[in-house]
CSV table of C-alpha atoms and ligand atoms in Angstrom, one decimal:
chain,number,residue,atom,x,y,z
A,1,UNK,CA,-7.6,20.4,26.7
A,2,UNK,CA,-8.2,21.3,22.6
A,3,UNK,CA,-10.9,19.7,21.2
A,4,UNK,CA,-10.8,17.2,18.7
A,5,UNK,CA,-12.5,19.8,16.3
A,6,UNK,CA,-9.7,21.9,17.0
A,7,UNK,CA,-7.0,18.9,16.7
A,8,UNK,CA,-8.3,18.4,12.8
A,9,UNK,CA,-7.5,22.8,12.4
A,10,UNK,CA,-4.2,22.1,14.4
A,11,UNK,CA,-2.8,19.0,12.4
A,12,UNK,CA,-4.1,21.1,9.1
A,13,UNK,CA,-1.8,24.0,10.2
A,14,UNK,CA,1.3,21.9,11.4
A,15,UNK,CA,1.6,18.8,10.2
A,16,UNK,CA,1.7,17.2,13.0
A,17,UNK,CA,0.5,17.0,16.6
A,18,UNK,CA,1.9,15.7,20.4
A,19,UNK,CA,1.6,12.3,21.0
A,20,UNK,CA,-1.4,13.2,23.7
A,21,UNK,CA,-2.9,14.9,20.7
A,22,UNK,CA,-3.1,12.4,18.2
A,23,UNK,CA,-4.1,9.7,20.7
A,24,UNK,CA,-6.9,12.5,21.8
A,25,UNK,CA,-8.0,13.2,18.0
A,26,UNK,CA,-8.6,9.1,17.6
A,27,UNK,CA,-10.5,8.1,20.5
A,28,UNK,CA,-12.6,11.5,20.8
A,29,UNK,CA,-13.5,10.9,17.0
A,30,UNK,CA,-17.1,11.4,16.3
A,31,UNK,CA,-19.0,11.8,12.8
A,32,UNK,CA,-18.5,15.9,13.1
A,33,UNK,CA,-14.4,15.1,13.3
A,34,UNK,CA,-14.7,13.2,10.5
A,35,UNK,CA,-15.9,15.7,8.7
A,36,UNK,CA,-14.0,18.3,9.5
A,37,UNK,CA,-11.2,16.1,8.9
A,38,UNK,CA,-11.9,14.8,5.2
A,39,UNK,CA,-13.0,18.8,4.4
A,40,UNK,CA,-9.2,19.9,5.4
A,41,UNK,CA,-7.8,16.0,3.5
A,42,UNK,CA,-9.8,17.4,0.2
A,43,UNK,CA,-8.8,20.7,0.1
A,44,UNK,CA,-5.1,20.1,1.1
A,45,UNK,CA,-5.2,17.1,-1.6
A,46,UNK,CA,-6.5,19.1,-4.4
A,47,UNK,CA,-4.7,21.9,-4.3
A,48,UNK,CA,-1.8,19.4,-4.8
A,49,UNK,CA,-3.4,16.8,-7.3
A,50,UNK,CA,-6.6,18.1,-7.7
A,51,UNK,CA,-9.2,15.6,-8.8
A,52,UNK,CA,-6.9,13.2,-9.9
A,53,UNK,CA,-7.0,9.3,-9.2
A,54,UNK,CA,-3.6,7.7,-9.9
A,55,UNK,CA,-4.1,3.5,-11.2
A,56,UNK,CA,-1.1,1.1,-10.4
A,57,UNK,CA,-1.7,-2.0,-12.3
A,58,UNK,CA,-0.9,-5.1,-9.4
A,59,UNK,CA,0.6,-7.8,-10.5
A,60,UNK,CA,0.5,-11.2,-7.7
A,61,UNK,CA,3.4,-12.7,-9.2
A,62,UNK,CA,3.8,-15.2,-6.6
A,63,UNK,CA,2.3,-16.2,-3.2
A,64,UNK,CA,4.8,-18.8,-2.5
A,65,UNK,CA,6.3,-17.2,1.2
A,66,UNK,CA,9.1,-18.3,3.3
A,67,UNK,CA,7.4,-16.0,6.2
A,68,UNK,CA,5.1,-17.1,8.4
A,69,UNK,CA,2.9,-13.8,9.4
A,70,UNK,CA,0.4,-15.1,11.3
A,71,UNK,CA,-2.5,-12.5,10.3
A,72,UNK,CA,-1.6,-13.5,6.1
A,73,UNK,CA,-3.1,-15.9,3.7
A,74,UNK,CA,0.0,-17.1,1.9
A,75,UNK,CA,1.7,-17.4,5.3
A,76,UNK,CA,4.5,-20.9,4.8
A,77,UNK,CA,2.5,-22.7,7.4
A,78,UNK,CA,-0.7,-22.3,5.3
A,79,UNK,CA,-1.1,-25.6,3.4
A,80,UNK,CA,-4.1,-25.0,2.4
A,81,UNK,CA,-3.1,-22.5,0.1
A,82,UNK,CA,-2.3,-23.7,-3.5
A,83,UNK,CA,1.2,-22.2,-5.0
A,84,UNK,CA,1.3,-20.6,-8.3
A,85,UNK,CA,4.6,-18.2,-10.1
A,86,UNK,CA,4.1,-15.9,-12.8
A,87,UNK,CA,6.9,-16.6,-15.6
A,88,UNK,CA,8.6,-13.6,-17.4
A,89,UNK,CA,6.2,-14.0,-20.1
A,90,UNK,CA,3.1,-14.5,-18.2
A,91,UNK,CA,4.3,-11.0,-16.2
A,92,UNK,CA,5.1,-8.8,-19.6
A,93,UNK,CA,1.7,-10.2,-21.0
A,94,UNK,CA,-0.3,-8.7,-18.2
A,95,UNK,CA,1.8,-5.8,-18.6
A,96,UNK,CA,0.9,-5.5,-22.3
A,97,UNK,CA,-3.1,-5.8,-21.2
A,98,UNK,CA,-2.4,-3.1,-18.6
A,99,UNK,CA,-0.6,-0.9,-21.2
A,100,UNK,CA,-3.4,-0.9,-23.6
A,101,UNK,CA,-5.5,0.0,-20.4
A,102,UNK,CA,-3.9,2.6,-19.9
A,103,UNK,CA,-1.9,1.7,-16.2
A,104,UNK,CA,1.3,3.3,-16.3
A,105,UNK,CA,2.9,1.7,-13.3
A,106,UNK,CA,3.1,-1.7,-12.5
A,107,UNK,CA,3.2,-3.2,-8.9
A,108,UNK,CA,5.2,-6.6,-8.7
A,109,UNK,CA,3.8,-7.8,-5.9
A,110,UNK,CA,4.6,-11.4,-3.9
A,111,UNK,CA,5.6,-13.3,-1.4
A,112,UNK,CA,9.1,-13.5,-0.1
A,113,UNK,CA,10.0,-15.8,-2.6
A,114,UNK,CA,13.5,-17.2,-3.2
A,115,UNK,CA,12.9,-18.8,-5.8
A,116,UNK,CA,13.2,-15.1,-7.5
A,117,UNK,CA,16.5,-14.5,-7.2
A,118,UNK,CA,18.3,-11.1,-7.6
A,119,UNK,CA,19.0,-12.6,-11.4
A,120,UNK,CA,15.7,-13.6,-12.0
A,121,UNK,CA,14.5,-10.2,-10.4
A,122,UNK,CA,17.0,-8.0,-12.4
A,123,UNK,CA,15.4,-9.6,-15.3
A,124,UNK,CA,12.0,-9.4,-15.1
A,125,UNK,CA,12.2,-5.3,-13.7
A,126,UNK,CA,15.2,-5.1,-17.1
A,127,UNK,CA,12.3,-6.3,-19.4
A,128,UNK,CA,9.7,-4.3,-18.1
A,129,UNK,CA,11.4,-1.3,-18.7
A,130,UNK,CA,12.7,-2.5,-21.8
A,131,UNK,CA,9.1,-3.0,-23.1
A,132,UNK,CA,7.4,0.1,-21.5
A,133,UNK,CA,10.0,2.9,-21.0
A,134,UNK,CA,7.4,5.6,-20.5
A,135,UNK,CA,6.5,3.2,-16.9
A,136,UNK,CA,7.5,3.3,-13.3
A,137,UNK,CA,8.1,-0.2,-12.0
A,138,UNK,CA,7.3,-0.6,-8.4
A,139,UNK,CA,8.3,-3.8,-6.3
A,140,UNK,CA,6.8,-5.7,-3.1
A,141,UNK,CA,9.1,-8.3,-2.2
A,142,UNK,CA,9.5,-7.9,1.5
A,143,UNK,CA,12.6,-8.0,2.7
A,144,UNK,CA,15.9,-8.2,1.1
A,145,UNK,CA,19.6,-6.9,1.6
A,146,UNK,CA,20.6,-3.9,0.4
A,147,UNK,CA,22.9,-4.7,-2.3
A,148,UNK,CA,19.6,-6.6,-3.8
A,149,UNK,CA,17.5,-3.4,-3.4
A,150,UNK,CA,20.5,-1.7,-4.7
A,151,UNK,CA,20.4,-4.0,-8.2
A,152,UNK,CA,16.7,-4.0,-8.3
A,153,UNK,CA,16.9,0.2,-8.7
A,154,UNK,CA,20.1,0.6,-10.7
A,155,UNK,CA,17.5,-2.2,-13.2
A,156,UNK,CA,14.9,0.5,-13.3
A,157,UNK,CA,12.6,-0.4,-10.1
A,158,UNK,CA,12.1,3.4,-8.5
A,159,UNK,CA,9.1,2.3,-5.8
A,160,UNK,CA,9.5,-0.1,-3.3
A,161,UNK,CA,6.4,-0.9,-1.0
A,162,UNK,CA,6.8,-2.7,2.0
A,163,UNK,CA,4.8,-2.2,5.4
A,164,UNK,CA,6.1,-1.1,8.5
A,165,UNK,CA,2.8,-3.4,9.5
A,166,UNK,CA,3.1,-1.4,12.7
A,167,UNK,CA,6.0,0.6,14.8
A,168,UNK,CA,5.3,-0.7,18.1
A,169,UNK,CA,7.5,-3.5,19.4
A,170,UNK,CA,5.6,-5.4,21.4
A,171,UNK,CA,3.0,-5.6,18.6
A,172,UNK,CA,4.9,-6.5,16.1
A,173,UNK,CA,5.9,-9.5,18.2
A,174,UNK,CA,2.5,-10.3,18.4
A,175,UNK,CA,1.8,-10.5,14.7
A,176,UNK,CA,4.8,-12.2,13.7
A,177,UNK,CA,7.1,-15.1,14.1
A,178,UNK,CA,10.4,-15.2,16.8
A,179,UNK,CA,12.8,-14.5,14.0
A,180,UNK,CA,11.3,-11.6,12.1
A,181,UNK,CA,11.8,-8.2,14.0
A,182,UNK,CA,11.2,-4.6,13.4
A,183,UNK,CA,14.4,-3.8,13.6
A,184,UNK,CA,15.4,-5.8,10.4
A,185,UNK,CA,12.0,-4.3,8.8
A,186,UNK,CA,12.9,-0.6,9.5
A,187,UNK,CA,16.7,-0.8,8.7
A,188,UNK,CA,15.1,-2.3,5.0
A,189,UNK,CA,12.7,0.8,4.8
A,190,UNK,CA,15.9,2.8,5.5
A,191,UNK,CA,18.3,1.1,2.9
A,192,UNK,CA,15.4,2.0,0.3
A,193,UNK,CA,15.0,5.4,1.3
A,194,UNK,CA,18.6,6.0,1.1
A,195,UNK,CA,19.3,3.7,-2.2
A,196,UNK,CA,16.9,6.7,-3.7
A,197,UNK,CA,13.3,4.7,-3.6
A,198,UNK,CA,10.0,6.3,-3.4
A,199,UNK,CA,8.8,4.3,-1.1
A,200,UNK,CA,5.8,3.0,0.6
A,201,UNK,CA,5.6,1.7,4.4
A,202,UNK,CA,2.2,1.1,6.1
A,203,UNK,CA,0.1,-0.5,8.3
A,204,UNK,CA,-3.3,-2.8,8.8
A,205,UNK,CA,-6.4,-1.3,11.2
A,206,UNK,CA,-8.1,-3.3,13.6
A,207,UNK,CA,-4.9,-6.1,13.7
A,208,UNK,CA,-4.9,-7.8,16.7
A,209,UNK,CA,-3.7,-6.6,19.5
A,210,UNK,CA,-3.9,-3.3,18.0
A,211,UNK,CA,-4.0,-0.2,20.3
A,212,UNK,CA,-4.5,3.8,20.0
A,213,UNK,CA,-0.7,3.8,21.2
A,214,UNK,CA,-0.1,1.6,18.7
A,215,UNK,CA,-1.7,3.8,16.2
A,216,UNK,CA,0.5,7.2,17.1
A,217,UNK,CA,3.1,5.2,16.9
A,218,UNK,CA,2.5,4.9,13.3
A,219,UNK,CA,1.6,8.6,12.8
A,220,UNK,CA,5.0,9.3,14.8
A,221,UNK,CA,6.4,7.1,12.6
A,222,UNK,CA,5.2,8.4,9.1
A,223,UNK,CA,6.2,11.7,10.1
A,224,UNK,CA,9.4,11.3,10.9
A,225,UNK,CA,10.6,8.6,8.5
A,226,UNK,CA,9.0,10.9,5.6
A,227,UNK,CA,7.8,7.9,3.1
A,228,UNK,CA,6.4,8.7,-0.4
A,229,UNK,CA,3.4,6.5,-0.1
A,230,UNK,CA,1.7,4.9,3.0
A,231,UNK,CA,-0.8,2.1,2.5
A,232,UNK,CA,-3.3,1.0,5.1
A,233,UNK,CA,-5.8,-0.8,5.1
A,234,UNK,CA,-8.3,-2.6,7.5
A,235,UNK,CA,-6.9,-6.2,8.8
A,236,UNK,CA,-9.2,-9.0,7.5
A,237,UNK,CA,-9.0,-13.0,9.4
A,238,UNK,CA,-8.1,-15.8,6.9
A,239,UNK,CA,-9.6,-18.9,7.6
A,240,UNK,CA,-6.7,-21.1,7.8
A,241,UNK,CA,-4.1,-18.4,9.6
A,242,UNK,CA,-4.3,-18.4,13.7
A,243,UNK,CA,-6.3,-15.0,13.5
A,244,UNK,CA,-9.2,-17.1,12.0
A,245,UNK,CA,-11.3,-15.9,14.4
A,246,UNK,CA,-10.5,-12.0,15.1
A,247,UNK,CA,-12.5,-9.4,14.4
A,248,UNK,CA,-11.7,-7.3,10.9
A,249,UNK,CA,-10.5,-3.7,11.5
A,250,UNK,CA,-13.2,-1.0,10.9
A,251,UNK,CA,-13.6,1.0,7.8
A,252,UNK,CA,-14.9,4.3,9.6
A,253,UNK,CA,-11.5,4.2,11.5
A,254,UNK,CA,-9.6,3.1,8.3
A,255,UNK,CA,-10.9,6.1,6.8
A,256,UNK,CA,-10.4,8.3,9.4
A,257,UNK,CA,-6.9,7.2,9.8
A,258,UNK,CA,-6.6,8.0,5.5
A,259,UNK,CA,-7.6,11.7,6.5
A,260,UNK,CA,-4.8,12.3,9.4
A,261,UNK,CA,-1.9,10.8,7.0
A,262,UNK,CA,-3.6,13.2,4.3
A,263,UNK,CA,-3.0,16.1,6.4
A,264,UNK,CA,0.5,15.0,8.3
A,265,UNK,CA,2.0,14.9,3.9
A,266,UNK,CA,-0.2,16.6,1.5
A,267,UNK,CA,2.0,15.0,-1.1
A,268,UNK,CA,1.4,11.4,-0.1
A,269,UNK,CA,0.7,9.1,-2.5
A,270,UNK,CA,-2.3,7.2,-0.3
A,271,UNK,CA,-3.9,4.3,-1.6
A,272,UNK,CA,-7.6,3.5,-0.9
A,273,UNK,CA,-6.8,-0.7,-0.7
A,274,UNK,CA,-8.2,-3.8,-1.7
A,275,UNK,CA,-9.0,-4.8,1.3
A,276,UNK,CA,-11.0,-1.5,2.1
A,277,UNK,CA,-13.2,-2.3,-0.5
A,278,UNK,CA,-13.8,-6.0,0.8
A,279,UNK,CA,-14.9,-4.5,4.4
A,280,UNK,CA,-17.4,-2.2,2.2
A,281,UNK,CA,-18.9,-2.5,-1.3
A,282,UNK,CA,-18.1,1.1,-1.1
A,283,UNK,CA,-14.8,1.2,0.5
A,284,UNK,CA,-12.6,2.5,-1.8
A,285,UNK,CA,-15.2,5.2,-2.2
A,286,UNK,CA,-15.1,6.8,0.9
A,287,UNK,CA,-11.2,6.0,0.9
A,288,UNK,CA,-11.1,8.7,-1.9
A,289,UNK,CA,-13.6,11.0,-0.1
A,290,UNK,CA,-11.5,11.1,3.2
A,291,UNK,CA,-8.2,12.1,0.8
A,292,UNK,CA,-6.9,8.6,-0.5
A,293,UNK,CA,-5.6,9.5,-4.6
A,294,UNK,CA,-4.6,5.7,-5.5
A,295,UNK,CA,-6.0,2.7,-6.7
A,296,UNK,CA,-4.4,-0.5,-7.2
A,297,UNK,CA,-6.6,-2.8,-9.7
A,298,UNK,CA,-5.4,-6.0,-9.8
A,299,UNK,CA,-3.7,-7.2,-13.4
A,300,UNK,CA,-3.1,-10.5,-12.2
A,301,UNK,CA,-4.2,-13.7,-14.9
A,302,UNK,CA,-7.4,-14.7,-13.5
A,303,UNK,CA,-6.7,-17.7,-13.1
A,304,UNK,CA,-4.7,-17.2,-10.3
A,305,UNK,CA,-6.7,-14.5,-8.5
A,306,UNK,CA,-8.6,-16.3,-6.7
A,307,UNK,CA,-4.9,-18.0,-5.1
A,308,UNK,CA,-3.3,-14.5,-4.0
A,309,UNK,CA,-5.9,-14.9,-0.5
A,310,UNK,CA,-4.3,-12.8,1.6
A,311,UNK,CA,-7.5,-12.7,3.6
A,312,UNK,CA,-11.2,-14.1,2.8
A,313,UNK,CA,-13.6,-12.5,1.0
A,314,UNK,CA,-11.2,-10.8,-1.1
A,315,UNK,CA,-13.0,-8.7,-4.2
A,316,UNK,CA,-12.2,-8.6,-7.6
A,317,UNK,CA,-10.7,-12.3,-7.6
A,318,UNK,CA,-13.3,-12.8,-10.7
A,319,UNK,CA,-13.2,-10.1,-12.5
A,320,UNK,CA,-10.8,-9.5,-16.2
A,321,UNK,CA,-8.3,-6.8,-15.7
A,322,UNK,CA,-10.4,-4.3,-18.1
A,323,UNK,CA,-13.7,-4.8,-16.0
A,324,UNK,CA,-11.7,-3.8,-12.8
A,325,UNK,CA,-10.6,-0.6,-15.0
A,326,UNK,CA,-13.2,0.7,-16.3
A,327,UNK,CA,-15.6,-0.5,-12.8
A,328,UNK,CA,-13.3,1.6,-10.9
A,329,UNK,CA,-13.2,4.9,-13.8
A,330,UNK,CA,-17.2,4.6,-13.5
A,331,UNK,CA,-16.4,4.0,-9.5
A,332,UNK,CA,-14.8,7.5,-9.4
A,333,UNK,CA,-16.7,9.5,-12.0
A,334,UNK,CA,-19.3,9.1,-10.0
A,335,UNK,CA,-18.0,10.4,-6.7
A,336,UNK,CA,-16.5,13.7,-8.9
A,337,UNK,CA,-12.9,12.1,-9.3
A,338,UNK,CA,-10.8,11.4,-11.9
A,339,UNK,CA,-8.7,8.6,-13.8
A,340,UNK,CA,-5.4,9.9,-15.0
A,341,UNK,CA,-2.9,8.4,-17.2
A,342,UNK,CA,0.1,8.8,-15.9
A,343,UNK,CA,2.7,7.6,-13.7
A,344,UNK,CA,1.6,9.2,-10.8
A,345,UNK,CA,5.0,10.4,-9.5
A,346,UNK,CA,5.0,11.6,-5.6
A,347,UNK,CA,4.5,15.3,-5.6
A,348,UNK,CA,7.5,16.8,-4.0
A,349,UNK,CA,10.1,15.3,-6.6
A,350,UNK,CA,12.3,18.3,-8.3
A,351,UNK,CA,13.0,17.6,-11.8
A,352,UNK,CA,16.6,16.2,-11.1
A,353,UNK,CA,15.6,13.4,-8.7
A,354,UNK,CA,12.5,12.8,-11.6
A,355,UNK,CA,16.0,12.4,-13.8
A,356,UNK,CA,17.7,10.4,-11.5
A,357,UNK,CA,15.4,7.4,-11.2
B,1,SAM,N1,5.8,-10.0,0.8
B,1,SAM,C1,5.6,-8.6,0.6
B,1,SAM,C2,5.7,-7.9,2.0
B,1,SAM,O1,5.7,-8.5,3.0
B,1,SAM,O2,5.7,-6.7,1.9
B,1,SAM,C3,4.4,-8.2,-0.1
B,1,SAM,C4,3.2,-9.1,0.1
B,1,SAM,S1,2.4,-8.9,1.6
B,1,SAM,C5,1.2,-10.2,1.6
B,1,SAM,C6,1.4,-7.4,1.4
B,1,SAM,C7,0.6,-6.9,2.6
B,1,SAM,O3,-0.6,-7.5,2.7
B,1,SAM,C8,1.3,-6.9,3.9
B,1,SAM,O4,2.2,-5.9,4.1
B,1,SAM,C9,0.1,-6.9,4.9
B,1,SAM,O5,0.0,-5.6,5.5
B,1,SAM,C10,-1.1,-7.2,4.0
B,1,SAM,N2,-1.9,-8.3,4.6
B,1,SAM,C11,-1.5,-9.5,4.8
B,1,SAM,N3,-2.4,-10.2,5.4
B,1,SAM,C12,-3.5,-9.4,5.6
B,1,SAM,C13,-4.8,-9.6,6.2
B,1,SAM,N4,-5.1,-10.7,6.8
B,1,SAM,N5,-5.6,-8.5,6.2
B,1,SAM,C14,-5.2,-7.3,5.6
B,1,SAM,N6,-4.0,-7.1,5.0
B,1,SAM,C15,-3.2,-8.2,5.0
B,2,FES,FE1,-12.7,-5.0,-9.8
B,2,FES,FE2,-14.7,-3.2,-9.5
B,2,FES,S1,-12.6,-2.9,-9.2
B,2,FES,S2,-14.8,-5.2,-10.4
């Protein structure tokens, strides 16, 4: 049997490794792996964006939710929570702030919402481009049909995040409710994809019921599907959910997990998350060092950061948009990186698919 040493040389070379293999390179990881592993990540990442760190201003436009997740925050059954929406003019002012800051793509981020129909969508994404033309606009909305994803581009939205939150059946069922399947989440991922998206699927660490099968499945996943960006991140209880009590997911796994994807696309765009730097004051940190290249400061008003709880604990739910900035420049100075600004485009894009979005 190859040793996990030699797993990191293998996946470096291919791209890929056997089902056995992955599952062999997880569970026989050790702090030598690890290193090994975020040496190839590094190199591989900066020969293609070399020391850059690429911001995407987030915007929590909403955390009303017609879902019912049962490891989220803003989950319908949470009463607890208390409901805000962003109007147009609340959005474009935070995008003003995060202009002058220097963000040059903005994340529209919120809960399935229907309030925000594919009208009011069309709008908001129109008037964003409208106002900052030099942009990308990227949207997390969850689930929609086709036709709505289809308006949402030909309006100027060219990124589209939504998790995968994990491609194993039986899991999935565990995390959600009866009448939300994988199924309809991977034929959405698909209709983006072929609508011409970049787009972002993903998965928490450490969610319950979580396995190392689980986990390749993901990897198998990613590598076939082909996504532009993948964001993980560990899985962190909220109080009033029904996963109150489960353990978070681990950051040296987390990280470990940011230097396979890393190697599997040299190109991904791979965000070092949020909630990777609420498991660890120095999360995002080692997210970078293990070949992560985004960060997602939040742009949110303040006064309603503290009501986007996805999980507890959350960071930054205090802090003005320019003191998340310029925390995270200083952040990444220190660890040898860099802040660039720009959009941040995925890699592998020729000119004409830059044109066509
Ligand atoms: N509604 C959109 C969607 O479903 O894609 C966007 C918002 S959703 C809250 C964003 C992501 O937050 C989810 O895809 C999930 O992976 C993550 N998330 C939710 N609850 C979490 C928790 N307790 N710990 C860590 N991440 C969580
Ligand atoms: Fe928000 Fe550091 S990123 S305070």
């Amino acid at each position: 049997m190859i040793s996990p040493l030699s797993l990191v040389d293998k996946l470096r070379a291919n791209g890929t490794l056997s089902r056995s293999e992955f599952a062999c390179l997880i569970e026989g990881r050790n702090p030598q792996v690890a290193e090994r592993l975020f040496e190839r990540a590094q190199e591989v990442r900066h020969r293609v964006y070399g020391k850059d760190i690429f911001l995407r201003g987030l915007i929590e436009f909403t955390n009303h939710c017609k879902n019912d997740c049962l490891y989220c925050g803003i989950r319908k059954s949470n009463l607890e929570a208390d409901r805000y929406r962003l109007s147009l003019k609340e959005i474009l002012s935070c995008c003003e702030q995060g202009y002058e800051l220097g963000f040059r793509t903005f994340v529209l981020q919120g809960g399935e919402d229907p309030h925000y129909t594919d009208d009011r969508m069309v709008e908001i994404v129109k008037a964003i481009k409208n106002g900052y033309p030099d942009c990308a606009i990227t949207l997390s909305l969850g689930e929609r049909s086709r036709e709505s994803y289809r308006r949402l581009f030909a309006a100027g939205a060219e990124r589209y995040l939504l998790r995968h939150e994990t491609r194993n059946e039986a899991h999935y069922a565990k995390l959600h409710p009866a009448n939300m399947s994988l199924r309809a989440r991977l034929d959405c991922l698909q209709n983006l994809m072929d609508i011409g998206y970049q787009v972002g699927c993903g998965f928490m660490v450490g969610s319950p019921g979580q396995t190392t099968d689980c986990l390749v499945d993901d990897l198998l996943f990613i590598k076939e599907f082909k996504p532009h960006m993948v964001g993980i991140g560990p899985f962190i209880a909220h109080k009033d959910t029904p996963f109150a009590n489960e353990p978070s997911g681990a950051l040296e796994l987390t990280v470990f997990l940011l230097g396979i994807l890393r190697l599997i696309d040299p190109k991904l765009l791979l965000p070092a998350t949020t909630a990777l730097g609420t498991i660890s004051p120095t999360g995002r940190e080692k997210g970078v060092m293990a070949g992560a290249n985004v960060i997602m400061p939040n742009l949110s008003p303040v006064g309603v950061r503290n009501k986007y709880l996805l999980y507890d604990n959350k960071i930054c739910t205090g802090d003005e948009a320019a003191e998340c900035r310029f925390c995270i420049q200083r952040r990444m100075r220190d660890i040898g990186y860099d802040i660039a600004v720009t959009r941040g485009d995925y890699a592998g894009l020729t000119g004409e698919a830059r044109q066509a979005i």
